CSV table of C-alpha atoms in Angstrom, one decimal:
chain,number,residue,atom,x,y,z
M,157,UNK,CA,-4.1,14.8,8.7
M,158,UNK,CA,-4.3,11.3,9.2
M,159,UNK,CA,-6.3,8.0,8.5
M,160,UNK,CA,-6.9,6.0,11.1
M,161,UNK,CA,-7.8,2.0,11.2
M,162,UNK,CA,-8.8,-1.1,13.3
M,163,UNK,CA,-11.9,-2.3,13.1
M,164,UNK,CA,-12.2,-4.2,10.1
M,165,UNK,CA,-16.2,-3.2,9.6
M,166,UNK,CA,-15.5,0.8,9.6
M,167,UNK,CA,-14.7,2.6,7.0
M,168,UNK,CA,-11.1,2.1,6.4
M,169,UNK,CA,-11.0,-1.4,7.8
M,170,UNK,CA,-9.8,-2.8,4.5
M,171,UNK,CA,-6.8,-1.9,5.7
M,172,UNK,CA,-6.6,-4.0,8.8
M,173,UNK,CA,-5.4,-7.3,8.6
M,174,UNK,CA,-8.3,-8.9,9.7
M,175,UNK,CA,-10.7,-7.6,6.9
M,176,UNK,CA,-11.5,-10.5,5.2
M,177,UNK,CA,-9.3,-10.4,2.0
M,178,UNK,CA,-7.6,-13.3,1.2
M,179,UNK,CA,-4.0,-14.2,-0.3
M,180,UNK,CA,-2.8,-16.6,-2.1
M,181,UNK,CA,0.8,-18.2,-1.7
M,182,UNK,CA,2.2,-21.5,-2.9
M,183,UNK,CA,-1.1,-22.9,-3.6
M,184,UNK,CA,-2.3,-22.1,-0.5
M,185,UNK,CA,-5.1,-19.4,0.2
M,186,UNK,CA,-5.3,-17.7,3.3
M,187,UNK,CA,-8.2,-16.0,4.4
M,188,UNK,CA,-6.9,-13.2,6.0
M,189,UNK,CA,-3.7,-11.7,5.9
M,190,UNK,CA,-3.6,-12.1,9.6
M,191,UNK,CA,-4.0,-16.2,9.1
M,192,UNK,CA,-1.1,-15.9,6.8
M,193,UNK,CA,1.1,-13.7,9.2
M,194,UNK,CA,0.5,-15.9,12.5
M,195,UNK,CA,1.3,-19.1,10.3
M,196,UNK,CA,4.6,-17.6,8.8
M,197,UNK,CA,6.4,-17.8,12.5
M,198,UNK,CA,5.9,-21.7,12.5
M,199,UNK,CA,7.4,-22.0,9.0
M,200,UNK,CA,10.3,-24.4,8.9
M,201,UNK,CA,9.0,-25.6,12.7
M,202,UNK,CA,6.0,-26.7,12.7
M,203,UNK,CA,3.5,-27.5,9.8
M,204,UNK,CA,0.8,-29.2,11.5
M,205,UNK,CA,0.6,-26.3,13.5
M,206,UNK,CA,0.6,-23.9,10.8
M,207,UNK,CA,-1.9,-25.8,8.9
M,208,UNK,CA,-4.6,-25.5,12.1
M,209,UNK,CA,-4.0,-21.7,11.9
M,210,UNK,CA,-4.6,-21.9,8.5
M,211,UNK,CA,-8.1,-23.6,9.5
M,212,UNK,CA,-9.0,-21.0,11.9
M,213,UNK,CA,-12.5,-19.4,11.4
M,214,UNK,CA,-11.4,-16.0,12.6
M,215,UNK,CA,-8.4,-13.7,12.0
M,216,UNK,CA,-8.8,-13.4,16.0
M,217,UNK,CA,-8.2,-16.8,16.3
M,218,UNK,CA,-5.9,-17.3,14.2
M,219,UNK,CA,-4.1,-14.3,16.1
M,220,UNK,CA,-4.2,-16.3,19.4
M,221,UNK,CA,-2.6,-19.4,18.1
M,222,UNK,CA,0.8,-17.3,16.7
M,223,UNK,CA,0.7,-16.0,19.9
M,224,UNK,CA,1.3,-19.0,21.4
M,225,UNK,CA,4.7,-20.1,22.3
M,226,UNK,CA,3.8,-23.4,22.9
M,227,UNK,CA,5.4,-24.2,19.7
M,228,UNK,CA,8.4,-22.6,18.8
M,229,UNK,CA,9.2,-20.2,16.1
M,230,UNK,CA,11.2,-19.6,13.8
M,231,UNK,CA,14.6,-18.5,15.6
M,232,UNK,CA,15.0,-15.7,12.8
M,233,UNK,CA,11.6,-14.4,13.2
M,234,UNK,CA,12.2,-10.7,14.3
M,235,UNK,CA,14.3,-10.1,11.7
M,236,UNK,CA,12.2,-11.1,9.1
M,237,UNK,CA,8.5,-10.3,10.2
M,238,UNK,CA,8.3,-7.0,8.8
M,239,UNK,CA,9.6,-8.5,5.4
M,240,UNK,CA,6.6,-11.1,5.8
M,241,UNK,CA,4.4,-8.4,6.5
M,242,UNK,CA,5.3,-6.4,3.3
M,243,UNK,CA,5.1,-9.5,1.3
M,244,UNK,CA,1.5,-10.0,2.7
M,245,UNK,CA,0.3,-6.7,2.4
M,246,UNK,CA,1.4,-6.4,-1.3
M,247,UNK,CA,-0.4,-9.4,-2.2
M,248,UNK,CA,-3.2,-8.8,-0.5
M,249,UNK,CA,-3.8,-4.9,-2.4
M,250,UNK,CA,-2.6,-6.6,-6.0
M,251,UNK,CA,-5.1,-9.2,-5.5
M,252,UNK,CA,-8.0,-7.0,-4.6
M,253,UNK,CA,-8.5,-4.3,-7.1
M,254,UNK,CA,-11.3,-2.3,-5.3
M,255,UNK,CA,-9.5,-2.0,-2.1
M,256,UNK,CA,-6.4,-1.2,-3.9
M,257,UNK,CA,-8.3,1.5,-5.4
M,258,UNK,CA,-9.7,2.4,-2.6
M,259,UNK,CA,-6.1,2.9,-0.7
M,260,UNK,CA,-5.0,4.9,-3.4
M,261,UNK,CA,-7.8,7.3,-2.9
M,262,UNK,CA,-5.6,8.0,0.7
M,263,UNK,CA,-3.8,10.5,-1.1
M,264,UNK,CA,-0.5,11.3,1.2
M,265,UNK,CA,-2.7,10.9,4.1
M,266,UNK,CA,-0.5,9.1,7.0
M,267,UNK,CA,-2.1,5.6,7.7
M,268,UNK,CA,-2.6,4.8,11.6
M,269,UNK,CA,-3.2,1.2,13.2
M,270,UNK,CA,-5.3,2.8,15.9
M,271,UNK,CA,-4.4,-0.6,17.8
M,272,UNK,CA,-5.1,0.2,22.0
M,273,UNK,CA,-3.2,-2.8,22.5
M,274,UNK,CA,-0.2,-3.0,19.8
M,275,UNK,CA,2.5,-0.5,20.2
M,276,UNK,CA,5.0,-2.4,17.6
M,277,UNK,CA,2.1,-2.8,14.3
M,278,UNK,CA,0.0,0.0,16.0
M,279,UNK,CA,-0.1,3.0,17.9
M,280,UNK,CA,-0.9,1.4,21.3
M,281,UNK,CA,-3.2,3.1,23.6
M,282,UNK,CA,-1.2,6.6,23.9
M,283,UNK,CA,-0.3,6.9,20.5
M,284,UNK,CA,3.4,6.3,21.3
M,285,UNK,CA,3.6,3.5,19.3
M,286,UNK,CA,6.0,2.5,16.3
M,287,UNK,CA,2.6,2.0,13.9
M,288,UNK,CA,5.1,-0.5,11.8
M,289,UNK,CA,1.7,-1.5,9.8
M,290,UNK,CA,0.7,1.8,8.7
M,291,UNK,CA,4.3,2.4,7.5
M,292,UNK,CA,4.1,-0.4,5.4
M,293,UNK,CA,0.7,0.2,4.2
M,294,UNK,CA,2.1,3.3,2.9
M,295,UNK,CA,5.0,1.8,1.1
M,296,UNK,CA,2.5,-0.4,-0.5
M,297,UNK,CA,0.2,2.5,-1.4
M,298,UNK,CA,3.8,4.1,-2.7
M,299,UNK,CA,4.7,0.9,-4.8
M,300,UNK,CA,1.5,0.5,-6.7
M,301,UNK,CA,1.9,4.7,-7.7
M,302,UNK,CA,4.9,3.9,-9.2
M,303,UNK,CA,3.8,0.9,-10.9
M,304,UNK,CA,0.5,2.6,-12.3
């Protein structure tokens, strides 16, 4: 069986990046993990920039302006998303106790981005997708098991 996710206001939409669970890096706090992501690919390029994401009212938003390429990335961004990702994620479930209780309660269940649209963090509209988020979301889960 599986869990399935994407809507940040159902039942399991803690574990989408848009639910409204902040991070904290550097000083900084991000309201979404989603702010934080779509900032990280103008790191080194493009502060201003990443500051207005940062500023953004909605993970939506926020979503839009990474999307952009009408400032340019980081040149070694696709090698080190996923890493970004993790780093997010794990901050994100350590700062958060009841939704890192609450993703423990998953069990072993597999954790799906039911994303129509994403077939690289999600599972895209046929299901064929990679579902890179809910991998990591697992790992997480895994993590904070061994850590107790």
């Amino acid at each position: 069986m599986s869990i399935s996710f994407y809507v940040p206001r159902d039942t399991y939409g803690y574990l989408s990046n848009f639910s409204s669970h902040g991070v904290e890096f550097e000083g900084v706090y991000w309201p979404t993990v989603e702010h934080f992501f779509q900032a990280a690919k103008f790191e080194g390029m493009d502060a201003e920039y990443q500051r207005l994401i940062l500023r953004t009212k909605t993970p939506k938003d926020a979503a839009e302006l990474g999307r952009s390429r009408r400032h340019p990335i980081r040149t070694d961004w696709e090698s080190v998303k996923e890493e970004v990702m993790l780093r997010a994620l794990r901050k994100k479930f350590e700062t958060h106790l009841a939704i890192r209780e609450q993703l423990l309660a998953t069990g072993d269940e597999e954790l799906v981005e039911a994303s129509p649209m994403d077939f690289y963090w999600g599972v895209g509209n046929d299901g064929s997708g990679q579902n890179r988020l809910g991998i990591l979301l697992m790992q997480v889960r895994s993590d904070l098991r061994q850590v107790g």
